[in-house]
Short mmCIF file of C-alpha atoms in Angstrom, two decimals:
data_model
loop_
_atom_site.label_atom_id
_atom_site.label_comp_id
_atom_site.label_asym_id
_atom_site.label_seq_id
_atom_site.Cartn_x
_atom_site.Cartn_y
_atom_site.Cartn_z
CA MET A 1 -6.07 5.50 3.26
CA ALA A 2 -4.27 2.20 3.57
CA TYR A 3 -5.81 -0.90 5.07
CA LEU A 4 -3.57 -2.61 7.64
CA TYR A 5 -4.02 -6.26 8.49
CA LYS A 6 -2.19 -9.18 10.02
CA ARG A 7 -1.03 -12.21 7.99
CA GLY A 8 -0.03 -14.86 10.48
CA LYS A 9 2.57 -13.24 12.72
CA LYS A 10 3.48 -10.43 10.32
CA TRP A 11 1.71 -7.24 9.26
CA ALA A 12 0.72 -6.10 5.78
CA TYR A 13 -0.99 -3.16 4.08
CA ARG A 14 -3.19 -2.66 1.03
CA ALA A 15 -3.51 0.76 -0.59
CA TYR A 16 -5.25 2.38 -3.57
CA ALA A 17 -2.96 2.74 -6.59
CA GLY A 18 -5.09 4.57 -9.14
CA LYS A 19 -7.19 3.34 -12.05
CA ASP A 20 -6.12 0.96 -14.78
CA PRO A 21 -6.21 3.02 -18.00
CA ILE A 22 -7.26 0.01 -20.10
CA THR A 23 -10.04 -1.49 -17.99
CA GLY A 24 -11.00 1.55 -15.89
CA LYS A 25 -11.01 -0.56 -12.72
CA ASP A 26 -9.40 0.52 -9.45
CA LYS A 27 -5.94 -0.92 -8.76
CA GLN A 28 -4.55 -1.76 -5.35
CA THR A 29 -1.04 -2.50 -4.22
CA SER A 30 -0.08 -4.52 -1.19
CA LYS A 31 3.04 -5.39 0.70
CA SER A 32 3.56 -7.75 3.61
CA GLY A 33 6.26 -9.06 5.90
CA PHE A 34 6.45 -6.23 8.45
CA LEU A 35 7.30 -7.31 11.98
CA THR A 36 5.28 -4.57 13.69
CA LYS A 37 2.12 -2.66 12.92
CA LYS A 38 4.06 0.61 13.15
CA ASP A 39 6.45 -0.55 10.38
CA ALA A 40 3.49 -1.35 8.15
CA GLN A 41 1.92 2.05 8.89
CA LEU A 42 5.13 3.88 8.00
CA ALA A 43 5.57 1.95 4.75
CA ALA A 44 1.94 2.59 3.78
CA ALA A 45 2.29 6.30 4.53
CA LEU A 46 5.44 6.45 2.41
CA PHE A 47 3.68 4.72 -0.49
CA GLU A 48 0.67 7.05 -0.26
CA ARG A 49 2.88 10.15 -0.14
CA GLN A 50 4.80 9.00 -3.22
CA PHE A 51 1.58 8.14 -5.04
CA HIS A 52 -0.10 11.49 -4.34
CA ASN A 53 3.04 13.44 -5.32
CA ASN A 54 3.31 11.47 -8.60
CA GLU A 55 6.69 10.01 -7.57
CA TYR A 56 5.52 6.38 -7.53
CA VAL A 57 6.79 4.31 -10.47
CA GLN A 58 4.89 1.10 -11.17
CA PRO A 59 7.28 -1.87 -11.19
#
């Protein structure tokens, strides 16, 4: 589940991105700059779907 929040006038999300294989700690990814909350929700849902289907490639 992604966490949606507002940064100034724009929206952002933070989502779980698995565990770091070296340290064993949880990793999170975030993205900001969305004009509406709905845009942030859609982008977070897309990220989560790609992550759970093993289609996400770490940059």
